[in-house]
């Protein structure tokens, strides 16, 4: 089991956030990093080759900005927020490299992933109120390659550190609603979870 840190691209999502900042007069920062967990089980076919499966989940740090002010008895409030997360299942192939004073390995991973998002914007100026809320999700396949190192703690447990690159682009389909309007619009947003990752955790051998 490992703790995971990643810097996904999320280009289209951040472009959408920039447009919301312009519309609502806010200054929410771009989404740049996410954290999560990874759990996998590997069966060693030989001392050098292993085959396994796993689960993983990533939550990108939510970004938001809001402010309120009152001028000449007119109350003004503006806010935006954007958040997204991803989880999936995968198969992995592990290759143990020649030993040094620690164990090195190379892993290739291919899986099916689902990503979801929610974004919200709101303006209140006196009696005028406008806002939007959108949420959706999508599923697609992706792969990851990584290089890891294990440091033995005991006969059955090791500490591992792993660095990798993920390729995963998911098109999420969502519903967009506006304050005071019953009808909803359909939208699509690309959630690009491609990027570099660092993972640390424990390995157990039984």
C-alpha atoms as an extended CHARMM CRD file, in Angstrom:
* protein
*
       206  EXT
         1         1  UNK       CA              0.0000000000        0.0000000000        0.0000000000  PROA      1               0.0000000000
         2         2  UNK       CA              1.3420000000        3.4240000000       -0.8880000000  PROA      2               0.0000000000
         3         3  UNK       CA              0.7260000000        7.1540000000       -0.5570000000  PROA      3               0.0000000000
         4         4  UNK       CA              0.6630000000        8.9000000000       -3.9280000000  PROA      4               0.0000000000
         5         5  UNK       CA              1.4870000000       12.4780000000       -4.9550000000  PROA      5               0.0000000000
         6         6  UNK       CA              0.9070000000       13.6630000000       -8.5350000000  PROA      6               0.0000000000
         7         7  UNK       CA              1.0020000000       16.7880000000      -10.7010000000  PROA      7               0.0000000000
         8         8  UNK       CA             -1.6720000000       16.2010000000      -13.3730000000  PROA      8               0.0000000000
         9         9  UNK       CA             -1.8240000000       18.4610000000      -16.4290000000  PROA      9               0.0000000000
        10        10  UNK       CA             -5.6060000000       19.2530000000      -16.2920000000  PROA      10              0.0000000000
        11        11  UNK       CA             -5.1290000000       21.8090000000      -19.0890000000  PROA      11              0.0000000000
        12        12  UNK       CA             -8.7580000000       22.0440000000      -20.2640000000  PROA      12              0.0000000000
        13        13  UNK       CA            -10.1110000000       22.0450000000      -16.7080000000  PROA      13              0.0000000000
        14        14  UNK       CA             -7.8200000000       24.9370000000      -15.7730000000  PROA      14              0.0000000000
        15        15  UNK       CA             -8.8340000000       26.8070000000      -18.9490000000  PROA      15              0.0000000000
        16        16  UNK       CA            -12.4500000000       26.4220000000      -17.8490000000  PROA      16              0.0000000000
        17        17  UNK       CA            -11.4900000000       27.7390000000      -14.4100000000  PROA      17              0.0000000000
        18        18  UNK       CA             -9.8070000000       30.7620000000      -16.0220000000  PROA      18              0.0000000000
        19        19  UNK       CA            -13.0200000000       31.5380000000      -17.9290000000  PROA      19              0.0000000000
        20        20  UNK       CA            -15.0130000000       31.3090000000      -14.7000000000  PROA      20              0.0000000000
        21        21  UNK       CA            -12.5970000000       33.7060000000      -13.0100000000  PROA      21              0.0000000000
        22        22  UNK       CA            -13.2290000000       36.2060000000      -15.8210000000  PROA      22              0.0000000000
        23        23  UNK       CA            -17.0030000000       35.7540000000      -15.6290000000  PROA      23              0.0000000000
        24        24  UNK       CA            -17.2730000000       36.0520000000      -11.8500000000  PROA      24              0.0000000000
        25        25  UNK       CA            -14.4210000000       38.4780000000      -11.2030000000  PROA      25              0.0000000000
        26        26  UNK       CA            -12.5530000000       36.0510000000       -8.9600000000  PROA      26              0.0000000000
        27        27  UNK       CA             -8.9520000000       34.8700000000       -8.7460000000  PROA      27              0.0000000000
        28        28  UNK       CA             -8.9920000000       31.1510000000       -7.9810000000  PROA      28              0.0000000000
        29        29  UNK       CA             -5.5550000000       29.5230000000       -8.5910000000  PROA      29              0.0000000000
        30        30  UNK       CA             -4.9780000000       26.7420000000      -11.1010000000  PROA      30              0.0000000000
        31        31  UNK       CA             -5.2390000000       23.0900000000      -10.0760000000  PROA      31              0.0000000000
        32        32  UNK       CA             -1.6850000000       21.7500000000       -9.8910000000  PROA      32              0.0000000000
        33        33  UNK       CA             -1.4140000000       18.7550000000       -7.5710000000  PROA      33              0.0000000000
        34        34  UNK       CA             -3.2600000000       15.8100000000       -6.1310000000  PROA      34              0.0000000000
        35        35  UNK       CA             -2.7900000000       13.1020000000       -3.5330000000  PROA      35              0.0000000000
        36        36  UNK       CA             -4.1870000000        9.6360000000       -3.0450000000  PROA      36              0.0000000000
        37        37  UNK       CA             -3.4430000000        6.0010000000       -2.3720000000  PROA      37              0.0000000000
        38        38  UNK       CA             -2.4660000000        2.8920000000       -4.2970000000  PROA      38              0.0000000000
        39        39  UNK       CA             -2.9680000000       -0.7340000000       -3.2280000000  PROA      39              0.0000000000
        40        40  UNK       CA             -1.6930000000       -3.6440000000       -5.2950000000  PROA      40              0.0000000000
        41        41  UNK       CA             -1.0900000000       -7.3880000000       -5.0190000000  PROA      41              0.0000000000
        42        42  UNK       CA              1.6610000000       -9.0110000000       -7.0830000000  PROA      42              0.0000000000
        43        43  UNK       CA              2.3380000000      -12.6990000000       -7.6770000000  PROA      43              0.0000000000
        44        44  UNK       CA              5.9540000000      -13.4170000000       -8.5910000000  PROA      44              0.0000000000
        45        45  UNK       CA              6.0760000000      -15.7570000000      -11.5810000000  PROA      45              0.0000000000
        46        46  UNK       CA              9.8450000000      -15.9360000000      -11.1350000000  PROA      46              0.0000000000
        47        47  UNK       CA             12.4410000000      -14.0940000000       -9.0360000000  PROA      47              0.0000000000
        48        48  UNK       CA             12.5340000000      -11.3510000000      -11.6730000000  PROA      48              0.0000000000
        49        49  UNK       CA              8.9860000000      -11.1370000000      -13.0950000000  PROA      49              0.0000000000
        50        50  UNK       CA              5.7010000000      -10.4920000000      -11.3010000000  PROA      50              0.0000000000
        51        51  UNK       CA              2.1110000000      -10.0600000000      -12.4050000000  PROA      51              0.0000000000
        52        52  UNK       CA             -0.5380000000       -8.3090000000      -10.3340000000  PROA      52              0.0000000000
        53        53  UNK       CA             -3.5760000000       -6.0710000000       -9.9670000000  PROA      53              0.0000000000
        54        54  UNK       CA             -4.4310000000       -3.0300000000       -7.9170000000  PROA      54              0.0000000000
        55        55  UNK       CA             -6.6910000000       -0.1470000000       -6.9580000000  PROA      55              0.0000000000
        56        56  UNK       CA             -5.8600000000        3.5310000000       -6.8010000000  PROA      56              0.0000000000
        57        57  UNK       CA             -7.5570000000        6.8180000000       -6.0700000000  PROA      57              0.0000000000
        58        58  UNK       CA             -6.4700000000       10.4350000000       -6.5520000000  PROA      58              0.0000000000
        59        59  UNK       CA             -8.1180000000       13.6060000000       -5.3110000000  PROA      59              0.0000000000
        60        60  UNK       CA             -6.9240000000       16.8890000000       -6.7760000000  PROA      60              0.0000000000
        61        61  UNK       CA             -6.7120000000       19.7190000000       -4.2620000000  PROA      61              0.0000000000
        62        62  UNK       CA             -9.9000000000       21.7980000000       -4.4870000000  PROA      62              0.0000000000
        63        63  UNK       CA             -9.3760000000       25.3830000000       -5.6190000000  PROA      63              0.0000000000
        64        64  UNK       CA            -11.7150000000       28.2600000000       -4.8330000000  PROA      64              0.0000000000
        65        65  UNK       CA            -11.9150000000       31.9870000000       -4.2900000000  PROA      65              0.0000000000
        66        66  UNK       CA            -14.6270000000       34.1990000000       -2.8800000000  PROA      66              0.0000000000
        67        67  UNK       CA            -15.0570000000       37.7020000000       -1.5500000000  PROA      67              0.0000000000
        68        68  UNK       CA            -17.8010000000       39.9550000000       -0.2430000000  PROA      68              0.0000000000
        69        69  UNK       CA            -18.0890000000       43.7230000000        0.1130000000  PROA      69              0.0000000000
        70        70  UNK       CA            -20.6580000000       46.4130000000        0.7630000000  PROA      70              0.0000000000
        71        71  UNK       CA            -20.6040000000       49.7780000000       -0.9830000000  PROA      71              0.0000000000
        72        72  UNK       CA            -23.3540000000       52.4160000000       -0.7830000000  PROA      72              0.0000000000
        73        73  UNK       CA            -25.6960000000       49.8900000000        0.8440000000  PROA      73              0.0000000000
        74        74  UNK       CA            -25.2090000000       47.4040000000       -2.0170000000  PROA      74              0.0000000000
        75        75  UNK       CA            -23.9780000000       43.9950000000       -0.9460000000  PROA      75              0.0000000000
        76        76  UNK       CA            -21.7230000000       42.1350000000       -3.4040000000  PROA      76              0.0000000000
        77        77  UNK       CA            -20.6120000000       38.5190000000       -3.2030000000  PROA      77              0.0000000000
        78        78  UNK       CA            -18.6450000000       36.5220000000       -5.7850000000  PROA      78              0.0000000000
        79        79  UNK       CA            -17.2600000000       32.9870000000       -5.6510000000  PROA      79              0.0000000000
        80        80  UNK       CA            -15.9650000000       30.1280000000       -7.7880000000  PROA      80              0.0000000000
        81        81  UNK       CA            -14.7720000000       26.6150000000       -6.9730000000  PROA      81              0.0000000000
        82        82  UNK       CA            -13.4470000000       23.6550000000       -8.9760000000  PROA      82              0.0000000000
        83        83  UNK       CA            -12.6930000000       20.0960000000       -7.8250000000  PROA      83              0.0000000000
        84        84  UNK       CA            -12.0390000000       16.7290000000       -9.4410000000  PROA      84              0.0000000000
        85        85  UNK       CA            -11.0600000000       13.1980000000       -8.4300000000  PROA      85              0.0000000000
        86        86  UNK       CA            -10.1550000000        9.9020000000      -10.0890000000  PROA      86              0.0000000000
        87        87  UNK       CA            -10.1710000000        6.2240000000       -9.1580000000  PROA      87              0.0000000000
        88        88  UNK       CA             -9.6550000000        2.9800000000      -10.9980000000  PROA      88              0.0000000000
        89        89  UNK       CA             -8.4670000000       -0.6040000000      -11.2100000000  PROA      89              0.0000000000
        90        90  UNK       CA             -5.4180000000       -1.8260000000      -13.0890000000  PROA      90              0.0000000000
        91        91  UNK       CA             -3.1790000000       -4.7360000000      -14.0430000000  PROA      91              0.0000000000
        92        92  UNK       CA              0.5870000000       -4.4350000000      -13.6370000000  PROA      92              0.0000000000
        93        93  UNK       CA              3.7060000000       -6.2020000000      -14.8240000000  PROA      93              0.0000000000
        94        94  UNK       CA              6.7690000000       -5.9290000000      -12.5680000000  PROA      94              0.0000000000
        95        95  UNK       CA             10.4030000000       -6.5480000000      -13.4910000000  PROA      95              0.0000000000
        96        96  UNK       CA             13.0550000000       -6.8010000000      -10.7760000000  PROA      96              0.0000000000
        97        97  UNK       CA             16.3410000000       -5.3130000000      -11.9600000000  PROA      97              0.0000000000
        98        98  UNK       CA             19.8150000000       -6.5460000000      -10.9190000000  PROA      98              0.0000000000
        99        99  UNK       CA             20.2990000000       -6.0650000000       -7.1740000000  PROA      99              0.0000000000
       100       100  UNK       CA             22.4340000000       -3.3890000000       -5.5720000000  PROA      100             0.0000000000
       101       101  UNK       CA             22.3100000000       -2.6010000000       -1.8480000000  PROA      101             0.0000000000
       102       102  UNK       CA             18.5770000000       -2.0820000000       -2.4130000000  PROA      102             0.0000000000
       103       103  UNK       CA             16.0950000000       -3.6690000000       -4.8480000000  PROA      103             0.0000000000
       104       104  UNK       CA             15.2800000000       -1.8400000000       -8.0760000000  PROA      104             0.0000000000
       105       105  UNK       CA             12.2360000000       -2.6160000000      -10.2090000000  PROA      105             0.0000000000
       106       106  UNK       CA             10.4450000000       -1.4060000000      -13.3120000000  PROA      106             0.0000000000
       107       107  UNK       CA              6.6390000000       -1.5840000000      -13.5730000000  PROA      107             0.0000000000
       108       108  UNK       CA              4.1650000000       -1.1200000000      -16.4040000000  PROA      108             0.0000000000
       109       109  UNK       CA              0.5210000000       -0.5460000000      -15.5010000000  PROA      109             0.0000000000
       110       110  UNK       CA             -2.6530000000       -0.5310000000      -17.6190000000  PROA      110             0.0000000000
       111       111  UNK       CA             -6.1240000000        0.0920000000      -16.2280000000  PROA      111             0.0000000000
       112       112  UNK       CA             -9.6450000000        1.4610000000      -16.4040000000  PROA      112             0.0000000000
       113       113  UNK       CA            -10.3370000000        4.7450000000      -14.6100000000  PROA      113             0.0000000000
       114       114  UNK       CA            -13.2850000000        6.9660000000      -13.7610000000  PROA      114             0.0000000000
       115       115  UNK       CA            -12.9420000000       10.6940000000      -13.1030000000  PROA      115             0.0000000000
       116       116  UNK       CA            -15.5510000000       13.1260000000      -11.7960000000  PROA      116             0.0000000000
       117       117  UNK       CA            -15.7010000000       16.8860000000      -11.3590000000  PROA      117             0.0000000000
       118       118  UNK       CA            -17.8030000000       19.6280000000       -9.8250000000  PROA      118             0.0000000000
       119       119  UNK       CA            -17.5690000000       23.3550000000      -10.4860000000  PROA      119             0.0000000000
       120       120  UNK       CA            -19.6080000000       26.2330000000       -9.1350000000  PROA      120             0.0000000000
       121       121  UNK       CA            -19.8090000000       29.9800000000       -9.6090000000  PROA      121             0.0000000000
       122       122  UNK       CA            -22.0120000000       32.6160000000       -7.9910000000  PROA      122             0.0000000000
       123       123  UNK       CA            -22.6150000000       36.3830000000       -8.0910000000  PROA      123             0.0000000000
       124       124  UNK       CA            -24.8640000000       38.4240000000       -5.8010000000  PROA      124             0.0000000000
       125       125  UNK       CA            -25.0860000000       42.1780000000       -6.3430000000  PROA      125             0.0000000000
       126       126  UNK       CA            -27.9360000000       43.7710000000       -4.4510000000  PROA      126             0.0000000000
       127       127  UNK       CA            -31.0950000000       42.0460000000       -5.6580000000  PROA      127             0.0000000000
       128       128  UNK       CA            -29.3700000000       40.5490000000       -8.6900000000  PROA      128             0.0000000000
       129       129  UNK       CA            -28.2390000000       36.9330000000       -8.3730000000  PROA      129             0.0000000000
       130       130  UNK       CA            -26.5990000000       34.7160000000      -10.9490000000  PROA      130             0.0000000000
       131       131  UNK       CA            -24.8180000000       31.4010000000      -10.6780000000  PROA      131             0.0000000000
       132       132  UNK       CA            -24.0530000000       28.0400000000      -12.2040000000  PROA      132             0.0000000000
       133       133  UNK       CA            -23.3810000000       24.5300000000      -10.9720000000  PROA      133             0.0000000000
       134       134  UNK       CA            -21.9810000000       21.7240000000      -13.1010000000  PROA      134             0.0000000000
       135       135  UNK       CA            -20.9630000000       18.1750000000      -12.2930000000  PROA      135             0.0000000000
       136       136  UNK       CA            -20.1840000000       15.1220000000      -14.3440000000  PROA      136             0.0000000000
       137       137  UNK       CA            -17.9730000000       12.0960000000      -14.8180000000  PROA      137             0.0000000000
       138       138  UNK       CA            -16.3480000000        9.9340000000      -17.4660000000  PROA      138             0.0000000000
       139       139  UNK       CA            -14.3900000000        6.7080000000      -17.8820000000  PROA      139             0.0000000000
       140       140  UNK       CA            -11.4370000000        5.6850000000      -20.0410000000  PROA      140             0.0000000000
       141       141  UNK       CA             -8.3040000000        3.5370000000      -20.0380000000  PROA      141             0.0000000000
       142       142  UNK       CA             -4.7500000000        4.6690000000      -19.3640000000  PROA      142             0.0000000000
       143       143  UNK       CA             -1.2620000000        3.4380000000      -18.5940000000  PROA      143             0.0000000000
       144       144  UNK       CA              1.6460000000        4.2450000000      -16.3160000000  PROA      144             0.0000000000
       145       145  UNK       CA              5.3320000000        3.3360000000      -16.2830000000  PROA      145             0.0000000000
       146       146  UNK       CA              7.4600000000        3.6520000000      -13.1670000000  PROA      146             0.0000000000
       147       147  UNK       CA             10.8300000000        2.9300000000      -11.6080000000  PROA      147             0.0000000000
       148       148  UNK       CA             10.9590000000        1.9350000000       -7.9530000000  PROA      148             0.0000000000
       149       149  UNK       CA             13.3820000000        1.0750000000       -5.1750000000  PROA      149             0.0000000000
       150       150  UNK       CA             12.8250000000       -1.1060000000       -2.0980000000  PROA      150             0.0000000000
       151       151  UNK       CA             14.6880000000       -0.8470000000        1.1950000000  PROA      151             0.0000000000
       152       152  UNK       CA             14.3870000000       -3.8730000000        3.4620000000  PROA      152             0.0000000000
       153       153  UNK       CA             13.0030000000       -3.3070000000        6.9670000000  PROA      153             0.0000000000
       154       154  UNK       CA             12.6750000000       -6.9800000000        7.9520000000  PROA      154             0.0000000000
       155       155  UNK       CA             12.3460000000      -10.4010000000        6.3650000000  PROA      155             0.0000000000
       156       156  UNK       CA              8.7320000000       -9.7210000000        5.3320000000  PROA      156             0.0000000000
       157       157  UNK       CA              8.5050000000       -5.9380000000        4.9800000000  PROA      157             0.0000000000
       158       158  UNK       CA             10.2100000000       -3.2700000000        2.8880000000  PROA      158             0.0000000000
       159       159  UNK       CA              9.8900000000        0.4630000000        2.3780000000  PROA      159             0.0000000000
       160       160  UNK       CA              9.4750000000        1.4580000000       -1.2650000000  PROA      160             0.0000000000
       161       161  UNK       CA              9.8360000000        4.6870000000       -3.2300000000  PROA      161             0.0000000000
       162       162  UNK       CA              8.5280000000        4.8800000000       -6.7930000000  PROA      162             0.0000000000
       163       163  UNK       CA              8.5850000000        7.5740000000       -9.4950000000  PROA      163             0.0000000000
       164       164  UNK       CA              6.5000000000        7.3130000000      -12.6470000000  PROA      164             0.0000000000
       165       165  UNK       CA              4.6240000000        8.9240000000      -15.4910000000  PROA      165             0.0000000000
       166       166  UNK       CA              0.9200000000        8.3910000000      -16.1730000000  PROA      166             0.0000000000
       167       167  UNK       CA             -0.9080000000        8.8320000000      -19.4830000000  PROA      167             0.0000000000
       168       168  UNK       CA             -4.6450000000        9.2230000000      -18.8890000000  PROA      168             0.0000000000
       169       169  UNK       CA             -7.1300000000       11.5100000000      -20.6490000000  PROA      169             0.0000000000
       170       170  UNK       CA            -10.8100000000       11.2260000000      -19.6880000000  PROA      170             0.0000000000
       171       171  UNK       CA            -13.6720000000       13.1050000000      -21.3360000000  PROA      171             0.0000000000
       172       172  UNK       CA            -16.2550000000       13.8010000000      -18.6350000000  PROA      172             0.0000000000
       173       173  UNK       CA            -19.8800000000       14.4410000000      -19.5720000000  PROA      173             0.0000000000
       174       174  UNK       CA            -21.7710000000       16.7030000000      -17.2030000000  PROA      174             0.0000000000
       175       175  UNK       CA            -24.9670000000       18.6250000000      -16.5090000000  PROA      175             0.0000000000
       176       176  UNK       CA            -24.8540000000       22.4160000000      -16.1950000000  PROA      176             0.0000000000
       177       177  UNK       CA            -27.6200000000       24.2490000000      -14.3360000000  PROA      177             0.0000000000
       178       178  UNK       CA            -28.1690000000       27.9680000000      -13.6960000000  PROA      178             0.0000000000
       179       179  UNK       CA            -29.8600000000       29.7070000000      -10.7770000000  PROA      179             0.0000000000
       180       180  UNK       CA            -33.5200000000       30.3210000000      -11.5490000000  PROA      180             0.0000000000
       181       181  UNK       CA            -33.5480000000       28.1490000000      -14.6800000000  PROA      181             0.0000000000
       182       182  UNK       CA            -34.9990000000       24.6440000000      -14.5220000000  PROA      182             0.0000000000
       183       183  UNK       CA            -33.5850000000       23.3570000000      -17.8050000000  PROA      183             0.0000000000
       184       184  UNK       CA            -30.1030000000       21.8700000000      -17.7370000000  PROA      184             0.0000000000
       185       185  UNK       CA            -27.4230000000       22.0030000000      -20.4080000000  PROA      185             0.0000000000
       186       186  UNK       CA            -25.0390000000       19.2330000000      -21.3820000000  PROA      186             0.0000000000
       187       187  UNK       CA            -21.3000000000       19.8320000000      -21.4210000000  PROA      187             0.0000000000
       188       188  UNK       CA            -18.0440000000       17.9360000000      -21.9250000000  PROA      188             0.0000000000
       189       189  UNK       CA            -14.7440000000       18.6770000000      -20.2060000000  PROA      189             0.0000000000
       190       190  UNK       CA            -11.4110000000       16.9120000000      -20.6870000000  PROA      190             0.0000000000
       191       191  UNK       CA             -9.8520000000       15.7790000000      -17.4200000000  PROA      191             0.0000000000
       192       192  UNK       CA             -6.1980000000       15.1710000000      -18.2140000000  PROA      192             0.0000000000
       193       193  UNK       CA             -4.6470000000       13.1570000000      -15.4020000000  PROA      193             0.0000000000
       194       194  UNK       CA             -1.4070000000       12.6460000000      -17.3380000000  PROA      194             0.0000000000
       195       195  UNK       CA              1.6560000000       13.7110000000      -15.3920000000  PROA      195             0.0000000000
       196       196  UNK       CA              4.4430000000       12.6820000000      -13.0850000000  PROA      196             0.0000000000
       197       197  UNK       CA              3.9090000000       10.8200000000       -9.8230000000  PROA      197             0.0000000000
       198       198  UNK       CA              5.8160000000        9.9210000000       -6.6880000000  PROA      198             0.0000000000
       199       199  UNK       CA              4.6780000000        7.0840000000       -4.4580000000  PROA      199             0.0000000000
       200       200  UNK       CA              5.9590000000        5.8370000000       -1.0860000000  PROA      200             0.0000000000
       201       201  UNK       CA              4.6970000000        2.9860000000        1.0540000000  PROA      201             0.0000000000
       202       202  UNK       CA              5.2150000000       -0.5000000000        2.4620000000  PROA      202             0.0000000000
       203       203  UNK       CA              5.6950000000       -3.8370000000        0.7150000000  PROA      203             0.0000000000
       204       204  UNK       CA              4.7100000000       -7.0560000000        2.4960000000  PROA      204             0.0000000000
       205       205  UNK       CA              5.8080000000      -10.5320000000        1.4150000000  PROA      205             0.0000000000
       206       206  UNK       CA              3.8120000000      -13.5470000000        2.5430000000  PROA      206             0.0000000000
